[in-house]
């Protein structure tokens, strides 16, 4: 019961502290290269944030029942926050948005068209490192959580690419890119939490860097 109340308290605190406002939505769009956003664009950004943050309390409570996330240590706290945040991103991106007009795009969209190659390659490298670390140290009990985390990030990235465009094209693309980078960052932090020790801190640093990389680089040409 303590773990449930603790997780619910963390979720409610983040919901209140991070509740999106007009200034939040405007700042979000500007940070993702949408210059001088119009009121309708700001409303899109606020909706985008609300869909995720309203899920925090419920998902954090759900994560407290996962064996890896139960307890009162730093690793458990990281598991609840990171796992709940990643699931919120996954659910919010996957659910259909009522009342939104979908727009067809003539140009095929790929993952490297909306995500930075550096973020994606760094995330893949971190996943490979984490998998190797867990296998070498025979920490088999961590592998199911590891696999679920990687799968969730993969689904978020797939949804970001495949989801039909709707609303303002510039905002749609910016928020699509943000979802890819944020999910990659959370996934990197999850790997750090599973490996443990100083790698947890390294994972959080990777999360911050990836989530704030707002430039989509050109594709690698071999």
PDB file of C-alpha atoms in Angstrom:
ATOM      1  CA  UNK A   1       0.000   0.000   0.000  1.00  0.00           C
ATOM      2  CA  UNK A   2       2.865   2.371   0.787  1.00  0.00           C
ATOM      3  CA  UNK A   3       4.369   1.855  -2.669  1.00  0.00           C
ATOM      4  CA  UNK A   4       1.009   2.567  -4.326  1.00  0.00           C
ATOM      5  CA  UNK A   5       0.451   5.779  -2.350  1.00  0.00           C
ATOM      6  CA  UNK A   6       4.038   6.856  -2.972  1.00  0.00           C
ATOM      7  CA  UNK A   7       3.732   6.282  -6.735  1.00  0.00           C
ATOM      8  CA  UNK A   8       0.355   8.058  -6.855  1.00  0.00           C
ATOM      9  CA  UNK A   9       1.839  11.004  -4.950  1.00  0.00           C
ATOM     10  CA  UNK A  10       4.746  11.285  -7.375  1.00  0.00           C
ATOM     11  CA  UNK A  11       2.375  11.111 -10.351  1.00  0.00           C
ATOM     12  CA  UNK A  12       0.050  13.768  -8.939  1.00  0.00           C
ATOM     13  CA  UNK A  13       2.976  16.027  -8.056  1.00  0.00           C
ATOM     14  CA  UNK A  14       4.347  15.834 -11.603  1.00  0.00           C
ATOM     15  CA  UNK A  15       0.860  16.329 -13.048  1.00  0.00           C
ATOM     16  CA  UNK A  16       0.373  19.549 -11.068  1.00  0.00           C
ATOM     17  CA  UNK A  17       3.953  20.792 -11.480  1.00  0.00           C
ATOM     18  CA  UNK A  18       4.030  20.111 -15.222  1.00  0.00           C
ATOM     19  CA  UNK A  19       0.426  21.030 -16.075  1.00  0.00           C
ATOM     20  CA  UNK A  20       0.619  22.714 -19.494  1.00  0.00           C
ATOM     21  CA  UNK A  21      -0.380  26.343 -19.903  1.00  0.00           C
ATOM     22  CA  UNK A  22      -0.351  28.776 -22.794  1.00  0.00           C
ATOM     23  CA  UNK A  23       3.204  29.813 -21.960  1.00  0.00           C
ATOM     24  CA  UNK A  24       4.260  26.165 -21.661  1.00  0.00           C
ATOM     25  CA  UNK A  25       2.810  25.321 -25.069  1.00  0.00           C
ATOM     26  CA  UNK A  26       4.404  28.360 -26.687  1.00  0.00           C
ATOM     27  CA  UNK A  27       7.777  27.597 -25.108  1.00  0.00           C
ATOM     28  CA  UNK A  28       7.559  23.971 -26.216  1.00  0.00           C
ATOM     29  CA  UNK A  29       6.937  24.904 -29.846  1.00  0.00           C
ATOM     30  CA  UNK A  30       9.682  27.509 -29.899  1.00  0.00           C
ATOM     31  CA  UNK A  31      12.142  25.000 -28.467  1.00  0.00           C
ATOM     32  CA  UNK A  32      11.236  22.661 -31.331  1.00  0.00           C
ATOM     33  CA  UNK A  33      11.843  25.251 -34.045  1.00  0.00           C
ATOM     34  CA  UNK A  34       8.288  26.544 -34.492  1.00  0.00           C
ATOM     35  CA  UNK A  35       8.942  30.265 -34.607  1.00  0.00           C
ATOM     36  CA  UNK A  36       6.234  32.682 -33.463  1.00  0.00           C
ATOM     37  CA  UNK A  37       3.529  29.995 -32.919  1.00  0.00           C
ATOM     38  CA  UNK A  38      -0.073  31.028 -33.534  1.00  0.00           C
ATOM     39  CA  UNK A  39      -2.736  30.503 -30.833  1.00  0.00           C
ATOM     40  CA  UNK A  40      -4.121  27.451 -32.657  1.00  0.00           C
ATOM     41  CA  UNK A  41      -0.636  25.932 -32.776  1.00  0.00           C
ATOM     42  CA  UNK A  42      -0.163  26.566 -29.058  1.00  0.00           C
ATOM     43  CA  UNK A  43      -3.480  24.819 -28.396  1.00  0.00           C
ATOM     44  CA  UNK A  44      -2.183  21.784 -30.320  1.00  0.00           C
ATOM     45  CA  UNK A  45       0.938  21.715 -28.145  1.00  0.00           C
ATOM     46  CA  UNK A  46      -1.099  21.984 -24.937  1.00  0.00           C
ATOM     47  CA  UNK A  47      -3.322  19.105 -26.051  1.00  0.00           C
ATOM     48  CA  UNK A  48      -0.213  17.066 -26.846  1.00  0.00           C
ATOM     49  CA  UNK A  49       1.169  17.588 -23.329  1.00  0.00           C
ATOM     50  CA  UNK A  50      -2.143  17.035 -21.521  1.00  0.00           C
ATOM     51  CA  UNK A  51      -2.686  13.668 -23.213  1.00  0.00           C
ATOM     52  CA  UNK A  52       0.559  12.440 -21.684  1.00  0.00           C
ATOM     53  CA  UNK A  53       0.582  14.064 -18.261  1.00  0.00           C
ATOM     54  CA  UNK A  54      -2.979  13.096 -17.353  1.00  0.00           C
ATOM     55  CA  UNK A  55      -1.809   9.494 -17.544  1.00  0.00           C
ATOM     56  CA  UNK A  56       1.072   9.910 -15.092  1.00  0.00           C
ATOM     57  CA  UNK A  57      -0.727   9.150 -11.773  1.00  0.00           C
ATOM     58  CA  UNK A  58      -2.457   6.040 -13.145  1.00  0.00           C
ATOM     59  CA  UNK A  59       0.586   4.623 -14.877  1.00  0.00           C
ATOM     60  CA  UNK A  60       2.914   5.357 -11.970  1.00  0.00           C
ATOM     61  CA  UNK A  61       0.564   3.409  -9.684  1.00  0.00           C
ATOM     62  CA  UNK A  62       0.520   0.555 -12.193  1.00  0.00           C
ATOM     63  CA  UNK A  63       4.314   0.542 -12.359  1.00  0.00           C
ATOM     64  CA  UNK A  64       4.509   0.183  -8.565  1.00  0.00           C
ATOM     65  CA  UNK A  65       3.133  -3.364  -8.945  1.00  0.00           C
ATOM     66  CA  UNK A  66       6.002  -4.399 -11.233  1.00  0.00           C
ATOM     67  CA  UNK A  67       8.589  -6.325  -9.160  1.00  0.00           C
ATOM     68  CA  UNK A  68      11.507  -4.344 -10.578  1.00  0.00           C
ATOM     69  CA  UNK A  69       9.810  -1.041  -9.698  1.00  0.00           C
ATOM     70  CA  UNK A  70       8.628  -1.975  -6.213  1.00  0.00           C
ATOM     71  CA  UNK A  71      10.594  -0.805  -3.198  1.00  0.00           C
ATOM     72  CA  UNK A  72      11.963   2.496  -1.950  1.00  0.00           C
ATOM     73  CA  UNK A  73      15.398   2.748  -3.534  1.00  0.00           C
ATOM     74  CA  UNK A  74      16.683   5.033  -6.259  1.00  0.00           C
ATOM     75  CA  UNK A  75      16.356   2.241  -8.831  1.00  0.00           C
ATOM     76  CA  UNK A  76      12.693   1.714  -7.947  1.00  0.00           C
ATOM     77  CA  UNK A  77      11.989   5.430  -8.157  1.00  0.00           C
ATOM     78  CA  UNK A  78      13.657   5.561 -11.575  1.00  0.00           C
ATOM     79  CA  UNK A  79      11.687   2.544 -12.760  1.00  0.00           C
ATOM     80  CA  UNK A  80       8.342   4.043 -11.728  1.00  0.00           C
ATOM     81  CA  UNK A  81       9.012   7.469 -13.234  1.00  0.00           C
ATOM     82  CA  UNK A  82      10.748   6.292 -16.408  1.00  0.00           C
ATOM     83  CA  UNK A  83       8.450   3.355 -17.052  1.00  0.00           C
ATOM     84  CA  UNK A  84       5.299   5.382 -16.411  1.00  0.00           C
ATOM     85  CA  UNK A  85       6.503   8.268 -18.572  1.00  0.00           C
ATOM     86  CA  UNK A  86       7.398   5.939 -21.446  1.00  0.00           C
ATOM     87  CA  UNK A  87       4.022   4.200 -21.266  1.00  0.00           C
ATOM     88  CA  UNK A  88       2.269   7.580 -21.218  1.00  0.00           C
ATOM     89  CA  UNK A  89       4.104   8.534 -24.409  1.00  0.00           C
ATOM     90  CA  UNK A  90       3.200   5.209 -25.999  1.00  0.00           C
ATOM     91  CA  UNK A  91      -0.488   5.368 -25.096  1.00  0.00           C
ATOM     92  CA  UNK A  92      -0.906   9.044 -25.977  1.00  0.00           C
ATOM     93  CA  UNK A  93       0.737   8.599 -29.364  1.00  0.00           C
ATOM     94  CA  UNK A  94      -1.174   5.436 -30.224  1.00  0.00           C
ATOM     95  CA  UNK A  95      -4.704   6.507 -29.299  1.00  0.00           C
ATOM     96  CA  UNK A  96      -6.837   8.095 -32.043  1.00  0.00           C
ATOM     97  CA  UNK A  97      -7.508  11.791 -31.613  1.00  0.00           C
ATOM     98  CA  UNK A  98     -11.161  12.627 -31.925  1.00  0.00           C
ATOM     99  CA  UNK A  99     -12.170  15.693 -33.841  1.00  0.00           C
ATOM    100  CA  UNK A 100      -8.819  16.060 -35.582  1.00  0.00           C
ATOM    101  CA  UNK A 101      -8.649  16.232 -39.357  1.00  0.00           C
ATOM    102  CA  UNK A 102      -6.140  13.849 -40.848  1.00  0.00           C
ATOM    103  CA  UNK A 103      -3.953  15.095 -43.689  1.00  0.00           C
ATOM    104  CA  UNK A 104      -2.439  12.879 -46.367  1.00  0.00           C
ATOM    105  CA  UNK A 105       1.238  13.346 -47.177  1.00  0.00           C
ATOM    106  CA  UNK A 106       2.559  12.759 -50.667  1.00  0.00           C
ATOM    107  CA  UNK A 107       6.151  12.115 -49.554  1.00  0.00           C
ATOM    108  CA  UNK A 108       6.855   8.844 -47.715  1.00  0.00           C
ATOM    109  CA  UNK A 109       8.023   9.434 -44.143  1.00  0.00           C
ATOM    110  CA  UNK A 110      10.864   7.469 -42.542  1.00  0.00           C
ATOM    111  CA  UNK A 111      12.277   7.415 -39.027  1.00  0.00           C
ATOM    112  CA  UNK A 112      15.400   9.341 -40.052  1.00  0.00           C
ATOM    113  CA  UNK A 113      13.150  11.983 -41.639  1.00  0.00           C
ATOM    114  CA  UNK A 114      11.724  12.960 -38.263  1.00  0.00           C
ATOM    115  CA  UNK A 115      14.450  11.846 -35.849  1.00  0.00           C
ATOM    116  CA  UNK A 116      18.080  12.839 -35.494  1.00  0.00           C
ATOM    117  CA  UNK A 117      20.488  10.148 -36.655  1.00  0.00           C
ATOM    118  CA  UNK A 118      22.703  10.944 -33.668  1.00  0.00           C
ATOM    119  CA  UNK A 119      19.887  10.379 -31.180  1.00  0.00           C
ATOM    120  CA  UNK A 120      18.814   7.154 -32.854  1.00  0.00           C
ATOM    121  CA  UNK A 121      22.342   5.756 -33.189  1.00  0.00           C
ATOM    122  CA  UNK A 122      23.199   6.712 -29.595  1.00  0.00           C
ATOM    123  CA  UNK A 123      20.063   4.968 -28.351  1.00  0.00           C
ATOM    124  CA  UNK A 124      20.865   1.819 -30.344  1.00  0.00           C
ATOM    125  CA  UNK A 125      24.415   1.802 -28.953  1.00  0.00           C
ATOM    126  CA  UNK A 126      23.119   2.168 -25.382  1.00  0.00           C
ATOM    127  CA  UNK A 127      20.660  -0.701 -25.905  1.00  0.00           C
ATOM    128  CA  UNK A 128      23.406  -2.961 -27.251  1.00  0.00           C
ATOM    129  CA  UNK A 129      25.679  -2.049 -24.350  1.00  0.00           C
ATOM    130  CA  UNK A 130      22.926  -2.722 -21.814  1.00  0.00           C
ATOM    131  CA  UNK A 131      22.041  -6.064 -23.375  1.00  0.00           C
ATOM    132  CA  UNK A 132      25.682  -7.140 -23.394  1.00  0.00           C
ATOM    133  CA  UNK A 133      26.151  -6.024 -19.785  1.00  0.00           C
ATOM    134  CA  UNK A 134      23.119  -7.958 -18.532  1.00  0.00           C
ATOM    135  CA  UNK A 135      24.089 -11.107 -20.435  1.00  0.00           C
ATOM    136  CA  UNK A 136      27.734 -11.059 -19.357  1.00  0.00           C
ATOM    137  CA  UNK A 137      26.776 -10.545 -15.710  1.00  0.00           C
ATOM    138  CA  UNK A 138      23.984 -13.140 -16.019  1.00  0.00           C
ATOM    139  CA  UNK A 139      21.378 -10.704 -14.723  1.00  0.00           C
ATOM    140  CA  UNK A 140      18.661 -12.661 -16.470  1.00  0.00           C
ATOM    141  CA  UNK A 141      15.919 -11.394 -14.168  1.00  0.00           C
ATOM    142  CA  UNK A 142      16.351  -7.910 -15.666  1.00  0.00           C
ATOM    143  CA  UNK A 143      15.939  -9.060 -19.256  1.00  0.00           C
ATOM    144  CA  UNK A 144      12.091  -9.111 -19.382  1.00  0.00           C
ATOM    145  CA  UNK A 145      11.924  -5.457 -18.275  1.00  0.00           C
ATOM    146  CA  UNK A 146      14.726  -4.633 -20.698  1.00  0.00           C
ATOM    147  CA  UNK A 147      12.868  -6.268 -23.601  1.00  0.00           C
ATOM    148  CA  UNK A 148       9.573  -4.549 -22.712  1.00  0.00           C
ATOM    149  CA  UNK A 149      11.334  -1.179 -22.499  1.00  0.00           C
ATOM    150  CA  UNK A 150      13.013  -1.588 -25.894  1.00  0.00           C
ATOM    151  CA  UNK A 151       9.752  -2.815 -27.426  1.00  0.00           C
ATOM    152  CA  UNK A 152       7.843   0.183 -26.040  1.00  0.00           C
ATOM    153  CA  UNK A 153      10.370   2.622 -27.498  1.00  0.00           C
ATOM    154  CA  UNK A 154      10.209   0.807 -30.834  1.00  0.00           C
ATOM    155  CA  UNK A 155       6.410   1.049 -30.896  1.00  0.00           C
ATOM    156  CA  UNK A 156       6.515   4.769 -30.031  1.00  0.00           C
ATOM    157  CA  UNK A 157       8.945   5.377 -32.892  1.00  0.00           C
ATOM    158  CA  UNK A 158       6.836   3.302 -35.267  1.00  0.00           C
ATOM    159  CA  UNK A 159       3.697   5.205 -34.273  1.00  0.00           C
ATOM    160  CA  UNK A 160       5.485   8.537 -34.689  1.00  0.00           C
ATOM    161  CA  UNK A 161       6.329   7.573 -38.259  1.00  0.00           C
ATOM    162  CA  UNK A 162       3.138   5.752 -39.251  1.00  0.00           C
ATOM    163  CA  UNK A 163       0.499   7.893 -37.551  1.00  0.00           C
ATOM    164  CA  UNK A 164      -1.422   9.955 -40.111  1.00  0.00           C
ATOM    165  CA  UNK A 165      -0.669  13.661 -39.953  1.00  0.00           C
ATOM    166  CA  UNK A 166      -3.342  15.920 -38.516  1.00  0.00           C
ATOM    167  CA  UNK A 167      -3.762  19.560 -37.646  1.00  0.00           C
ATOM    168  CA  UNK A 168      -1.021  22.043 -38.421  1.00  0.00           C
ATOM    169  CA  UNK A 169       1.735  20.424 -40.498  1.00  0.00           C
ATOM    170  CA  UNK A 170       4.608  22.327 -38.861  1.00  0.00           C
ATOM    171  CA  UNK A 171       3.415  21.531 -35.335  1.00  0.00           C
ATOM    172  CA  UNK A 172       2.651  17.922 -36.233  1.00  0.00           C
ATOM    173  CA  UNK A 173       6.192  17.377 -37.489  1.00  0.00           C
ATOM    174  CA  UNK A 174       7.798  19.122 -34.504  1.00  0.00           C
ATOM    175  CA  UNK A 175       5.814  17.115 -31.950  1.00  0.00           C
ATOM    176  CA  UNK A 176       6.401  13.909 -33.907  1.00  0.00           C
ATOM    177  CA  UNK A 177      10.157  14.525 -33.669  1.00  0.00           C
ATOM    178  CA  UNK A 178       9.868  15.342 -29.975  1.00  0.00           C
ATOM    179  CA  UNK A 179       8.097  12.034 -29.313  1.00  0.00           C
ATOM    180  CA  UNK A 180      10.897  10.100 -31.027  1.00  0.00           C
ATOM    181  CA  UNK A 181      13.666  11.897 -29.154  1.00  0.00           C
ATOM    182  CA  UNK A 182      11.937  11.819 -25.765  1.00  0.00           C
ATOM    183  CA  UNK A 183      11.116   8.113 -26.033  1.00  0.00           C
ATOM    184  CA  UNK A 184      14.707   7.332 -27.045  1.00  0.00           C
ATOM    185  CA  UNK A 185      15.942   9.322 -24.062  1.00  0.00           C
ATOM    186  CA  UNK A 186      13.598   7.575 -21.644  1.00  0.00           C
ATOM    187  CA  UNK A 187      14.635   4.229 -23.113  1.00  0.00           C
ATOM    188  CA  UNK A 188      18.294   5.111 -22.581  1.00  0.00           C
ATOM    189  CA  UNK A 189      17.586   6.065 -18.969  1.00  0.00           C
ATOM    190  CA  UNK A 190      15.717   2.783 -18.469  1.00  0.00           C
ATOM    191  CA  UNK A 191      18.781   0.879 -19.663  1.00  0.00           C
ATOM    192  CA  UNK A 192      20.890   2.856 -17.201  1.00  0.00           C
ATOM    193  CA  UNK A 193      18.460   2.023 -14.381  1.00  0.00           C
ATOM    194  CA  UNK A 194      18.572  -1.684 -15.246  1.00  0.00           C
ATOM    195  CA  UNK A 195      22.365  -1.767 -15.393  1.00  0.00           C
ATOM    196  CA  UNK A 196      22.542   0.226 -12.157  1.00  0.00           C
ATOM    197  CA  UNK A 197      25.328   2.068 -10.396  1.00  0.00           C
ATOM    198  CA  UNK A 198      26.800   5.103 -12.157  1.00  0.00           C
ATOM    199  CA  UNK A 199      25.085   4.016 -15.361  1.00  0.00           C
ATOM    200  CA  UNK A 200      21.772   5.230 -13.937  1.00  0.00           C
ATOM    201  CA  UNK A 201      23.163   8.762 -13.804  1.00  0.00           C
ATOM    202  CA  UNK A 202      24.644   8.341 -17.298  1.00  0.00           C
ATOM    203  CA  UNK A 203      21.264   7.182 -18.564  1.00  0.00           C
ATOM    204  CA  UNK A 204      19.513  10.221 -17.106  1.00  0.00           C
ATOM    205  CA  UNK A 205      22.102  12.497 -18.728  1.00  0.00           C
ATOM    206  CA  UNK A 206      21.485  10.735 -22.058  1.00  0.00           C
ATOM    207  CA  UNK A 207      17.739  11.253 -21.550  1.00  0.00           C
ATOM    208  CA  UNK A 208      18.175  14.987 -21.006  1.00  0.00           C
ATOM    209  CA  UNK A 209      20.469  15.366 -24.018  1.00  0.00           C
ATOM    210  CA  UNK A 210      18.270  13.328 -26.366  1.00  0.00           C
ATOM    211  CA  UNK A 211      15.025  14.959 -25.249  1.00  0.00           C
ATOM    212  CA  UNK A 212      16.513  18.401 -25.899  1.00  0.00           C
ATOM    213  CA  UNK A 213      17.991  17.625 -29.298  1.00  0.00           C
ATOM    214  CA  UNK A 214      15.598  19.562 -31.492  1.00  0.00           C
ATOM    215  CA  UNK A 215      17.450  19.335 -34.812  1.00  0.00           C
ATOM    216  CA  UNK A 216      16.860  16.548 -37.306  1.00  0.00           C
ATOM    217  CA  UNK A 217      20.187  15.860 -38.988  1.00  0.00           C
ATOM    218  CA  UNK A 218      20.599  14.721 -42.539  1.00  0.00           C
ATOM    219  CA  UNK A 219      20.710  11.049 -43.323  1.00  0.00           C
ATOM    220  CA  UNK A 220      24.048   9.300 -43.297  1.00  0.00           C
ATOM    221  CA  UNK A 221      25.338   8.701 -46.817  1.00  0.00           C
ATOM    222  CA  UNK A 222      27.603   5.693 -47.173  1.00  0.00           C
TER     223      UNK A 222
END
